[in-house]
Amino acid sequence: MTYSLTTPLYYVNAKPHLGSTYTTIACDALARFQRLEGQQVLFVTGVDEHGQKIQRTAEARKISPQAHCDEISREYMDLWSEWEISNDRFVRTTSERHLPLVQEFFHRCEAAGHIRTGHQEGWYCVECEEFKDDPANAKSPSCPTHQKPLEWRDEENLFFCLSKFQKPIESLIAEPGFIAPASRRKEVENFVAGGLRDFSISRVNVSHGLPVPGHAGHTFYVWFDALLGYLTALLDDGGSVDLDRLSSAGWPVSVHVIGKDILRFHAVYWPAMLMSAGLPLPKSVFGHGFLTREGQKMGKSLGNVLDPELLLERCGTDAVRWYLLRDIQFGDDGDFQQQRFVDLVNNDLANTIGNLLNRTSSMSRKWFGNGLPAVAETVRDDHVLRGKAELTIQQVRTSIPELNFQKAAEAVLQLAIDTNGFLNEQAPWSQMKQPGQEVQVGEDLYAVLECSRIVGILLQPIVPDLSQRILAQLGLSPISGSWTDHLKWGSLVPGSPLPKPEPVMQRLELESPL
RNA sequence: GUCAGAGUAGCUCAGCUGGUUAGAGCACAGGAUUCAUAACCCUGAGGUCGAGAGUUCAAGUCUCUCCUCUGACACCA
């Protein structure tokens, strides 16, 4: 059973921003977690490259649409590689394999009687790629979101008969867990309850798109072909482009992770399209929140956008991943605050987790021959810290599948806090001054190092690099494959050597604003 | 405008089916300690729980009204 998950296919109209990075990081954490749990994982991301908006952007830049797409897509691929995103696929909707798939899908819908021609006229916003509800006799209406004049369009389009799916869509979205988080379900329900209308799936006069077979002059509307990119990605396994192969290629996905703005497309339009084509439906759709910065919307006009590349360069992947996943409830909107970012990274990662490891390793080396104390197995198994560590493991294992990264991160952090507290209570540095306490100190230090090891392992999906550094400080190599065996209490080998301690996490010191 | 959600310490948020002196983290102040990355540990200060009314022995938690913010309201990647 494959666990497949997708990010949105990002629109290549402009260079990647922090929002897409956020989504991708979250998916990466989930994908890494599932691999550690022993699942066969297919992590899909990619880009959406069609539509009139891109065509016009390219024209404005005086380059071909394809050249423009190549350039921006390259930026995405490079960025994900810099962030060490572990995606298995990267799909482009201008790739050769995509066209035959879209056409095959379309034929299925057509054969099922769900495609009709229709007439569509009205005021159109190219930026939005949509018809607006402004009255036909309006003089020179402009788009409320883009502040640009609307264009009058009067064209023949192909329509997808969404109206025929009212009932099945209603029961689909009523299924618990299909739309996540549950708080977002209501708005989709309201939308559906208003009655589903057919939507257009083709455009005329847009050359930068995929041709609709049998309808000369029509290209597919960007949404129609973009969603199908998920299928193309899954079939890109060296085999043929054939919808019948999907079930053995990772379809249906376990979860589509998307921004809340496009929830409706994924929870309503997309399932209907799949029903029409006779394909199984995704198991869930998770709409996460948006990021603001210091309480304000990030945008070009305000000049306050956070460039992911710059962020990575100045702060590193661990700091950013930790902050985004640990401080923001995935699903809710979040605010990026520089002071808080620095505070949390320094407190949680450097002070609490990093220093725990550092101080313990240092003590152990000092008193136990540059290595771990040699303690008997029976004593180790009974240590008071064991229960706490095992509880933490449980918490992480139940939280991450629910995409509750915050809860998982907090649980791991809490283990480190409790372990630090334990050390202060026991005060091994005082005990060592008393005669005959060495055995007790050895047992405690062993248990504390064992907790540090478990912290390091549990951190792997969230902050993979830091996780490795922690394990390296314990003289361990990175784990590959399933982590189940590694999560067993008492895996550290008593008496084995410990490397010279070095801070695993440097403090962030940002003199200037990001 | 209609619908949905939210307004709790300086900041980010927990508070389940109403029940002892309203919690956590960060920031702030004090203390303790020296194993450690000026770190860790403890203590403290700080809130009329958006406003008003009501139900109840008892309301942050239920009802009503009002104020503020956010989101959705058809094809906004």
Coordinates of C-alpha atoms (C1' of nucleotides) in Angstrom, one line a residue:
Chain A
M1 CA 0.0 0.0 0.0
T2 CA 1.6 3.2 -1.2
Y3 CA 1.3 6.4 0.8
S4 CA 1.2 9.1 -1.8
L5 CA 0.9 12.8 -1.1
T6 CA 1.0 16.0 -3.2
T7 CA 1.8 19.6 -2.8
P8 CA -0.1 21.9 -5.1
L9 CA 1.3 22.3 -8.6
Y10 CA 2.6 25.8 -8.2
Y11 CA 1.8 28.3 -10.9
V12 CA 4.9 29.6 -12.6
N13 CA 3.7 33.1 -13.2
A14 CA 6.3 34.4 -10.8
K15 CA 9.2 33.1 -8.8
P16 CA 8.6 30.9 -5.8
H17 CA 7.6 32.5 -2.6
L18 CA 7.6 31.6 1.1
G19 CA 4.0 30.3 0.9
S20 CA 4.9 27.5 -1.5
T21 CA 8.0 26.8 0.5
Y22 CA 5.9 26.4 3.6
T23 CA 3.5 23.9 2.0
T24 CA 6.4 22.0 0.5
I25 CA 8.3 21.8 3.8
A26 CA 5.2 20.5 5.6
C27 CA 4.7 17.8 2.9
D28 CA 8.3 16.9 3.1
A29 CA 8.0 16.4 6.9
L30 CA 5.0 14.2 6.3
A31 CA 6.7 12.2 3.6
R32 CA 9.8 11.6 5.6
F33 CA 7.7 10.5 8.6
Q34 CA 5.8 8.0 6.5
R35 CA 9.0 6.6 5.1
L36 CA 10.3 6.2 8.6
E37 CA 7.1 4.4 9.5
G38 CA 8.0 1.9 6.8
Q39 CA 5.5 3.0 4.2
Q40 CA 6.2 3.0 0.5
V41 CA 5.9 6.8 -0.2
L42 CA 5.3 8.8 -3.3
F43 CA 5.8 12.4 -2.7
V44 CA 4.6 14.5 -5.7
T45 CA 5.2 18.2 -6.4
G46 CA 5.5 20.2 -9.5
V47 CA 4.4 23.1 -11.5
D48 CA 1.4 24.3 -13.4
E49 CA 2.5 26.1 -16.6
H50 CA -0.4 26.9 -18.8
G51 CA -2.9 29.7 -19.2
Q52 CA -3.3 33.1 -20.6
K53 CA -1.7 34.8 -17.6
I54 CA 1.6 33.0 -18.2
Q55 CA 1.2 33.7 -21.9
R56 CA 1.0 37.4 -21.2
T57 CA 3.7 37.4 -18.7
A58 CA 6.0 35.8 -21.2
E59 CA 4.9 38.3 -23.9
A60 CA 5.7 41.2 -21.5
R61 CA 9.1 39.7 -21.0
K62 CA 9.5 39.3 -24.7
I63 CA 10.3 35.6 -24.5
S64 CA 8.3 32.5 -25.5
P65 CA 5.9 31.0 -22.9
Q66 CA 7.9 27.9 -22.9
A67 CA 11.1 29.7 -22.2
H68 CA 9.4 31.5 -19.4
C69 CA 8.1 28.3 -17.9
D70 CA 11.5 26.6 -18.2
E71 CA 13.1 29.4 -16.3
I72 CA 10.6 29.5 -13.4
S73 CA 10.3 25.8 -13.2
R74 CA 14.1 25.6 -12.9
E75 CA 13.9 28.0 -10.0
Y76 CA 11.4 25.8 -8.2
M77 CA 13.5 22.7 -8.8
D78 CA 16.6 24.4 -7.6
L79 CA 14.9 25.8 -4.6
W80 CA 13.5 22.5 -3.5
S81 CA 16.8 20.9 -3.9
E82 CA 18.4 23.6 -1.8
W83 CA 15.8 23.0 0.9
E84 CA 16.5 19.2 0.6
I85 CA 12.9 18.5 -0.2
S86 CA 12.6 14.7 -0.6
N87 CA 10.0 14.7 -3.4
D88 CA 9.9 11.6 -5.6
R89 CA 8.4 13.3 -8.5
F90 CA 8.4 16.8 -10.0
V91 CA 5.8 17.2 -12.7
R92 CA 5.5 19.9 -15.3
T93 CA 2.3 20.4 -17.1
T94 CA 4.2 21.4 -20.3
S95 CA 5.9 18.0 -20.3
E96 CA 5.4 15.7 -23.2
R97 CA 3.7 13.1 -21.2
H98 CA 1.0 15.4 -19.9
L99 CA -0.8 16.0 -23.1
P100 CA -1.8 12.4 -23.9
L101 CA -3.0 11.9 -20.4
V102 CA -5.2 15.0 -20.4
Q103 CA -6.6 14.0 -23.7
E104 CA -7.4 10.5 -22.6
F105 CA -9.0 11.8 -19.4
F106 CA -11.1 14.2 -21.5
H107 CA -12.2 11.4 -23.8
R108 CA -13.4 9.5 -20.8
C109 CA -15.5 12.4 -19.5
E110 CA -16.8 13.0 -23.0
A111 CA -17.8 9.4 -23.4
A112 CA -19.5 9.5 -20.1
G113 CA -21.7 12.3 -21.4
H114 CA -20.3 14.9 -19.0
I115 CA -19.0 17.3 -21.6
R116 CA -21.2 19.8 -23.5
T117 CA -20.6 23.0 -25.5
G118 CA -21.9 26.2 -24.2
H119 CA -21.8 29.9 -24.7
Q120 CA -20.1 32.1 -22.3
E121 CA -20.1 35.9 -22.4
G122 CA -19.3 38.5 -19.9
W123 CA -16.5 40.5 -18.3
Y124 CA -13.3 38.6 -17.9
C125 CA -10.3 39.1 -15.8
V126 CA -7.2 37.6 -17.3
E127 CA -5.3 37.8 -14.1
C128 CA -7.9 35.7 -12.4
E129 CA -8.6 33.7 -15.5
E130 CA -12.3 34.0 -14.8
F131 CA -15.5 35.6 -15.7
K132 CA -16.8 38.1 -13.2
D133 CA -20.4 38.7 -12.2
D134 CA -20.4 42.4 -13.3
P135 CA -23.5 43.3 -15.2
A136 CA -23.2 43.1 -19.0
N137 CA -24.0 46.8 -19.4
A138 CA -21.2 47.9 -17.1
K139 CA -19.1 50.6 -18.7
S140 CA -15.5 49.8 -17.8
P141 CA -15.5 47.5 -14.9
S142 CA -12.3 46.5 -13.2
C143 CA -11.3 43.5 -11.2
P144 CA -11.6 44.1 -7.5
T145 CA -8.6 41.9 -6.6
H146 CA -6.3 43.0 -9.4
Q147 CA -7.4 46.5 -10.0
K148 CA -7.2 45.9 -13.7
P149 CA -9.8 46.6 -16.3
L150 CA -11.9 43.6 -17.3
E151 CA -12.1 42.5 -20.9
W152 CA -15.4 41.6 -22.6
R153 CA -15.4 38.1 -23.8
D154 CA -18.0 36.3 -25.9
E155 CA -17.0 32.8 -26.7
E156 CA -18.0 29.3 -27.2
N157 CA -16.5 27.0 -24.6
L158 CA -16.7 23.4 -23.6
F159 CA -18.3 22.8 -20.2
F160 CA -17.9 20.0 -17.7
C161 CA -21.3 19.0 -16.3
L162 CA -20.6 19.5 -12.7
S163 CA -24.3 19.9 -12.1
K164 CA -24.7 16.2 -12.6
F165 CA -22.6 15.5 -9.5
Q166 CA -24.6 17.3 -6.9
K167 CA -25.5 14.3 -4.8
P168 CA -22.3 12.3 -5.0
I169 CA -20.3 15.5 -4.1
E170 CA -22.6 16.2 -1.2
S171 CA -22.0 12.8 0.3
L172 CA -18.3 12.9 -0.4
I173 CA -17.7 16.1 1.5
A174 CA -19.9 14.8 4.3
E175 CA -17.4 12.0 4.9
P176 CA -15.5 12.7 8.0
G177 CA -11.8 13.3 7.2
F178 CA -12.2 14.0 3.6
I179 CA -11.9 17.7 4.0
A180 CA -9.3 18.6 6.6
P181 CA -9.0 20.4 8.9
A182 CA -12.7 19.9 9.8
S183 CA -13.1 23.6 10.4
R184 CA -13.0 24.2 6.7
R185 CA -15.6 21.8 5.7
K186 CA -18.5 24.1 6.4
E187 CA -17.6 26.6 3.7
V188 CA -17.4 23.9 1.1
E189 CA -20.7 22.6 2.2
N190 CA -22.3 26.0 1.9
F191 CA -20.8 26.3 -1.6
V192 CA -22.2 22.9 -2.7
A193 CA -25.5 23.5 -1.0
G194 CA -26.0 26.5 -3.3
G195 CA -26.2 24.1 -6.2
L196 CA -23.4 23.1 -8.5
R197 CA -23.2 24.7 -11.9
D198 CA -21.3 23.5 -14.9
F199 CA -17.9 25.0 -15.4
S200 CA -16.0 25.7 -18.6
I201 CA -13.0 23.7 -19.3
S202 CA -11.7 25.2 -22.5
R203 CA -10.7 28.6 -23.9
V204 CA -10.5 29.9 -27.4
N205 CA -7.7 32.4 -28.2
V206 CA -5.3 31.1 -25.7
S207 CA -2.5 29.4 -27.6
H208 CA -0.4 28.6 -24.5
G209 CA -2.5 25.6 -23.5
L210 CA -3.2 22.0 -24.4
P211 CA -5.3 21.5 -27.5
V212 CA -8.7 19.9 -27.0
P213 CA -9.0 16.9 -29.3
G214 CA -11.8 17.3 -31.8
H215 CA -12.4 20.9 -31.1
A216 CA -10.1 23.0 -33.2
G217 CA -9.1 26.3 -31.7
H218 CA -9.8 25.3 -28.1
T219 CA -7.3 24.8 -25.5
F220 CA -8.0 23.3 -22.1
Y221 CA -8.7 25.8 -19.3
V222 CA -5.7 25.9 -17.1
W223 CA -7.5 24.4 -14.1
F224 CA -8.6 21.3 -16.0
D225 CA -5.2 20.3 -17.1
A226 CA -3.4 21.4 -13.9
L227 CA -5.3 19.0 -11.6
L228 CA -4.5 16.2 -14.0
G229 CA -0.8 16.9 -13.4
Y230 CA -1.1 14.8 -10.3
L231 CA -2.0 11.8 -12.4
T232 CA 0.8 12.5 -14.9
A233 CA 3.2 12.7 -12.0
L234 CA 2.2 9.3 -10.7
L235 CA 2.5 7.7 -14.1
D236 CA 5.9 9.1 -14.6
D237 CA 7.5 5.9 -13.3
G238 CA 9.0 4.8 -16.6
G239 CA 5.8 3.1 -17.8
S240 CA 3.2 4.2 -20.3
V241 CA 0.8 7.1 -20.0
D242 CA -2.3 5.1 -19.4
L243 CA -5.0 5.9 -16.9
D244 CA -5.6 2.2 -16.3
R245 CA -2.2 1.9 -14.7
L246 CA -3.0 4.4 -12.0
S247 CA -4.1 2.0 -9.3
S248 CA -0.7 0.4 -9.3
A249 CA 1.1 3.7 -9.5
G250 CA 0.0 5.2 -6.2
W251 CA -3.5 6.5 -7.1
P252 CA -5.5 7.5 -5.2
V253 CA -3.4 9.7 -3.1
S254 CA -3.7 9.7 0.6
V255 CA -3.7 13.4 0.9
H256 CA -3.6 16.5 -1.4
V257 CA -2.0 19.3 0.7
I258 CA -3.1 22.7 -0.6
G259 CA -3.6 26.2 0.5
K260 CA -7.0 27.1 1.7
D261 CA -7.7 29.3 -1.3
I262 CA -7.9 26.4 -3.6
L263 CA -9.8 24.0 -1.4
R264 CA -12.9 24.1 -3.5
F265 CA -11.1 23.0 -6.6
H266 CA -9.7 20.0 -4.9
A267 CA -12.8 19.1 -2.8
V268 CA -15.5 19.7 -5.4
Y269 CA -14.4 20.1 -9.0
W270 CA -11.6 17.6 -8.9
P271 CA -13.5 14.7 -7.4
A272 CA -16.3 15.3 -9.8
M273 CA -13.9 15.1 -12.7
L274 CA -12.5 11.9 -11.3
M275 CA -15.9 10.4 -10.9
S276 CA -16.7 11.2 -14.5
A277 CA -13.5 9.5 -15.6
G278 CA -14.3 6.5 -13.5
L279 CA -11.3 6.9 -11.2
P280 CA -11.1 6.5 -7.4
L281 CA -11.1 9.6 -5.3
P282 CA -8.3 11.0 -3.1
K283 CA -8.7 10.0 0.5
S284 CA -8.4 13.5 1.9
V285 CA -7.7 17.1 1.0
F286 CA -5.9 19.3 3.6
G287 CA -6.3 23.0 3.2
H288 CA -3.6 24.8 5.3
G289 CA -3.5 28.5 6.3
F290 CA -1.6 31.4 5.0
L291 CA 1.5 33.2 6.4
T292 CA 1.5 36.8 7.2
R293 CA 4.6 38.7 8.3
E294 CA 4.5 40.8 11.4
G295 CA 0.8 40.9 11.2
Q296 CA 0.7 42.1 7.6
K297 CA -0.1 40.3 4.4
M298 CA 3.0 39.7 2.4
G299 CA 2.9 41.3 -1.0
K300 CA 4.9 43.1 -3.6
S301 CA 3.0 46.3 -3.0
L302 CA 4.0 46.4 0.7
G303 CA 7.5 45.3 -0.2
N304 CA 7.6 42.9 2.8
V305 CA 7.9 39.5 1.1
L306 CA 10.3 37.1 2.6
D307 CA 12.4 35.5 0.0
P308 CA 12.8 31.8 0.7
E309 CA 16.3 31.7 -0.8
L310 CA 17.5 34.5 1.4
L311 CA 15.9 33.0 4.4
L312 CA 17.7 29.7 3.8
E313 CA 21.0 31.4 3.2
R314 CA 20.9 33.5 6.4
C315 CA 19.1 31.1 8.8
G316 CA 19.5 27.6 7.5
T317 CA 16.9 25.0 6.8
D318 CA 16.6 23.7 10.4
A319 CA 15.7 27.0 11.9
V320 CA 13.0 27.8 9.3
R321 CA 11.5 24.3 9.3
W322 CA 11.4 24.2 13.0
Y323 CA 9.8 27.6 13.3
L324 CA 7.2 27.1 10.7
L325 CA 6.2 23.6 11.8
R326 CA 6.5 24.0 15.5
D327 CA 4.9 27.5 16.0
I328 CA 2.1 27.5 13.5
Q329 CA -0.9 25.2 13.8
F330 CA -0.9 23.6 10.3
G331 CA -4.2 24.5 9.0
D332 CA -4.5 27.9 10.7
D333 CA -3.1 31.1 9.4
G334 CA 0.3 32.0 10.9
D335 CA 2.3 35.1 11.4
F336 CA 6.0 35.2 10.8
Q337 CA 7.6 37.3 13.4
Q338 CA 11.3 37.7 13.3
Q339 CA 11.8 38.2 17.1
R340 CA 9.8 35.1 17.8
F341 CA 11.5 33.1 15.1
V342 CA 14.9 33.9 16.7
D343 CA 13.6 33.3 20.2
L344 CA 12.1 30.0 19.5
V345 CA 15.0 28.6 17.4
N346 CA 17.5 29.7 20.0
N347 CA 15.5 28.5 23.0
D348 CA 14.2 25.3 21.6
L349 CA 16.9 24.0 19.4
A350 CA 20.1 25.6 20.7
N351 CA 19.4 26.0 24.5
T352 CA 17.0 23.2 25.3
I353 CA 17.8 20.4 22.9
G354 CA 21.4 21.3 21.8
N355 CA 22.6 22.1 25.3
L356 CA 21.0 19.1 26.8
L357 CA 23.0 16.9 24.5
N358 CA 26.1 19.0 25.0
R359 CA 26.1 19.0 28.8
T360 CA 25.3 15.3 29.1
S361 CA 27.9 14.2 26.6
S362 CA 30.4 16.3 28.2
M363 CA 29.7 14.8 31.7
S364 CA 29.7 11.3 30.4
R365 CA 33.0 11.7 28.7
K366 CA 34.6 13.4 31.7
W367 CA 33.6 10.7 34.1
F368 CA 33.3 7.6 32.0
G369 CA 36.4 7.4 29.9
N370 CA 35.3 9.5 26.9
G371 CA 32.3 7.4 26.3
L372 CA 29.0 6.2 27.5
P373 CA 28.7 4.7 31.0
A374 CA 28.7 0.9 31.1
V375 CA 25.4 0.0 32.7
A376 CA 23.6 -3.2 33.1
E377 CA 20.6 -3.8 30.9
T378 CA 18.2 -4.6 33.8
V379 CA 18.8 -1.3 35.4
R380 CA 18.5 0.6 32.2
D381 CA 15.1 -0.8 31.4
D382 CA 13.7 0.4 34.6
H383 CA 14.7 4.0 34.4
V384 CA 12.1 6.6 35.2
L385 CA 12.8 8.5 32.0
R386 CA 11.8 5.5 29.9
G387 CA 8.1 6.0 30.3
K388 CA 8.4 9.7 29.3
A389 CA 10.4 8.8 26.2
E390 CA 7.9 6.2 25.1
L391 CA 5.0 8.5 25.7
T392 CA 6.7 11.1 23.5
I393 CA 7.2 8.5 20.7
Q394 CA 3.5 7.8 20.8
Q395 CA 2.6 11.4 20.6
V396 CA 4.7 12.0 17.6
R397 CA 3.4 8.9 15.9
T398 CA -0.2 9.9 16.3
S399 CA 0.2 13.6 15.6
I400 CA 2.1 13.7 12.3
P401 CA -0.3 11.5 10.4
E402 CA -2.9 14.1 11.3
L403 CA -0.6 16.8 10.0
N404 CA -0.3 18.2 13.4
F405 CA 3.3 19.0 13.3
Q406 CA 3.0 21.5 16.1
K407 CA 1.9 18.9 18.5
A408 CA 4.6 16.5 17.5
A409 CA 7.3 19.2 17.8
E410 CA 6.0 20.3 21.2
A411 CA 6.1 16.7 22.4
V412 CA 9.7 16.2 21.4
L413 CA 10.6 19.5 23.0
Q414 CA 8.9 18.6 26.2
L415 CA 10.9 15.4 26.4
A416 CA 14.1 17.5 26.3
I417 CA 12.7 19.9 28.9
D418 CA 11.8 17.1 31.2
T419 CA 15.2 15.5 30.7
N420 CA 16.9 18.8 31.5
G421 CA 14.8 19.0 34.6
F422 CA 15.7 15.5 35.6
L423 CA 19.4 16.4 35.4
N424 CA 19.0 19.4 37.6
E425 CA 17.2 17.4 40.1
Q426 CA 19.7 14.6 40.2
A427 CA 22.7 17.0 39.9
P428 CA 25.2 14.3 38.9
W429 CA 28.0 16.9 39.2
S430 CA 27.4 17.0 42.9
Q431 CA 26.8 13.3 43.2
M432 CA 30.2 12.7 41.6
K433 CA 31.8 14.5 44.5
Q434 CA 30.4 11.9 46.9
P435 CA 32.0 8.5 47.1
G436 CA 30.1 5.5 45.7
Q437 CA 27.6 7.3 43.5
E438 CA 29.2 6.4 40.2
V439 CA 26.8 3.6 39.4
Q440 CA 23.8 5.8 40.0
V441 CA 25.3 8.7 38.0
G442 CA 26.1 6.3 35.2
E443 CA 22.6 5.0 35.0
D444 CA 21.1 8.5 34.9
L445 CA 23.5 9.7 32.3
Y446 CA 22.8 6.7 30.2
A447 CA 19.1 7.4 30.4
V448 CA 19.5 11.1 29.6
L449 CA 21.7 10.3 26.6
E450 CA 19.1 7.7 25.5
C451 CA 16.4 10.4 25.7
S452 CA 18.6 12.7 23.6
R453 CA 19.0 10.0 21.1
I454 CA 15.2 9.5 20.9
V455 CA 14.8 13.3 20.6
G456 CA 17.3 13.2 17.7
I457 CA 15.4 10.4 15.9
L458 CA 12.0 11.9 16.4
L459 CA 13.2 15.1 15.0
Q460 CA 14.2 13.6 11.8
P461 CA 11.0 14.3 9.8
I462 CA 10.8 17.9 11.0
V463 CA 14.5 19.0 11.0
P464 CA 16.4 16.2 9.2
D465 CA 19.8 18.0 9.2
L466 CA 19.7 18.7 12.9
S467 CA 18.6 15.2 13.6
Q468 CA 21.7 13.9 11.9
R469 CA 24.0 16.2 13.8
I470 CA 22.5 15.0 17.1
L471 CA 22.9 11.4 16.2
A472 CA 26.5 12.1 15.1
Q473 CA 27.2 13.6 18.5
L474 CA 26.1 10.3 20.0
G475 CA 28.4 8.4 17.7
L476 CA 25.6 7.1 15.6
S477 CA 25.1 7.2 11.8
P478 CA 21.9 8.5 10.2
I479 CA 19.1 5.9 10.1
S480 CA 17.8 4.7 6.9
G481 CA 14.6 2.7 6.4
S482 CA 12.2 2.2 9.2
W483 CA 12.8 3.8 12.5
T484 CA 10.8 1.3 14.6
D485 CA 13.9 -0.6 15.9
H486 CA 15.7 2.7 16.6
L487 CA 12.9 3.9 18.7
K488 CA 13.3 1.1 21.2
W489 CA 14.5 2.2 24.6
G490 CA 18.0 1.2 25.4
S491 CA 19.6 1.0 21.9
L492 CA 22.7 3.0 22.9
V493 CA 25.5 0.6 23.5
P494 CA 26.9 1.0 27.0
G495 CA 30.6 1.9 27.1
S496 CA 30.9 2.9 23.5
P497 CA 32.9 6.1 22.8
L498 CA 31.4 9.5 22.4
P499 CA 32.9 12.1 20.1
K500 CA 34.1 15.4 21.4
P501 CA 31.0 17.6 22.0
E502 CA 30.3 20.4 19.6
P503 CA 27.2 22.5 19.5
V504 CA 24.6 20.9 17.2
M505 CA 22.7 24.1 16.7
Q506 CA 24.2 27.6 16.5
R507 CA 22.1 30.5 17.8
L508 CA 20.6 32.8 15.3
E509 CA 21.9 36.2 15.5
L510 CA 20.3 38.5 13.0
E511 CA 21.6 42.0 13.2
S512 CA 19.4 43.3 10.4
P513 CA 15.8 42.5 9.5
L514 CA 15.3 39.7 7.1
Chain B
rG1 C1' -25.4 42.1 2.3
rU2 C1' -25.8 36.5 3.6
rC3 C1' -23.3 32.5 5.9
rA4 C1' -19.1 30.6 8.9
rG5 C1' -15.2 31.2 12.4
rA6 C1' -12.6 34.1 16.0
rG7 C1' -12.0 37.9 19.9
rU8 C1' -8.4 34.8 27.1
rA9 C1' -1.7 37.7 30.4
rG10 C1' 3.1 42.5 26.3
rC11 C1' 3.3 38.5 22.1
rU12 C1' 1.5 33.3 20.1
rC13 C1' -2.1 30.4 21.8
rA14 C1' -4.5 25.9 25.5
rG15 C1' -9.0 25.8 28.1
rC16 C1' -13.6 18.8 26.6
rU17 C1' -19.9 17.8 27.6
rG18 C1' -20.7 25.0 32.6
rG19 C1' -18.1 23.5 38.9
rU20 C1' -12.2 24.5 43.5
rU21 C1' -7.7 30.6 43.8
rA22 C1' -8.1 31.1 34.6
rG23 C1' -3.2 27.7 32.1
rA24 C1' 1.5 27.0 28.7
rG25 C1' 5.6 28.9 25.8
rC26 C1' 8.2 33.4 24.5
rA27 C1' 9.4 38.2 26.6
rC28 C1' 10.2 40.4 31.7
rA29 C1' 12.0 40.3 37.2
rG30 C1' 14.4 37.6 41.2
rG31 C1' 16.8 33.2 43.0
rA32 C1' 19.7 28.7 42.7
rU33 C1' 23.6 26.2 40.3
rU34 C1' 28.3 25.2 37.5
rC35 C1' 27.9 19.4 34.0
rA36 C1' 26.9 22.7 29.6
rU37 C1' 26.1 26.8 23.8
rA38 C1' 26.1 33.7 29.4
rA39 C1' 23.2 27.8 28.8
rC40 C1' 20.0 24.5 32.3
rC41 C1' 16.6 24.5 36.9
rC42 C1' 13.2 27.1 40.4
rU43 C1' 10.1 31.2 41.9
rG44 C1' 7.5 35.7 40.8
rA45 C1' 4.9 39.6 38.5
rG46 C1' 1.3 40.1 34.7
rG47 C1' -5.6 38.8 32.7
rU48 C1' -12.8 42.9 35.2
rC49 C1' -11.4 35.8 29.7
rG50 C1' -14.2 42.1 23.3
rA51 C1' -18.9 45.0 25.6
rG52 C1' -23.7 44.6 27.8
rA53 C1' -27.9 41.7 29.5
rG54 C1' -30.0 36.9 30.7
rU55 C1' -30.4 31.4 32.3
rU56 C1' -28.2 28.9 36.7
rC57 C1' -26.5 27.3 43.4
rA58 C1' -22.4 28.1 39.7
rA59 C1' -20.3 30.8 33.0
rG60 C1' -14.2 32.0 29.7
rU61 C1' -17.5 27.7 28.9
rC62 C1' -25.0 28.1 27.5
rU63 C1' -28.9 32.1 25.3
rC64 C1' -29.7 37.1 23.2
rU65 C1' -28.0 42.0 21.6
rC66 C1' -23.9 45.0 20.1
rC67 C1' -18.7 46.1 18.6
rU68 C1' -14.1 44.4 16.1
rC69 C1' -11.3 41.1 12.9
rU70 C1' -10.8 37.0 9.4
rG71 C1' -12.7 33.7 5.7
rA72 C1' -16.5 31.9 2.1
rC73 C1' -20.3 33.5 -1.3
rA74 C1' -18.5 29.8 -8.9
rC75 C1' -14.9 29.0 -12.2
rC76 C1' -8.8 33.9 -8.0
rA77 C1' -2.6 27.4 -8.8

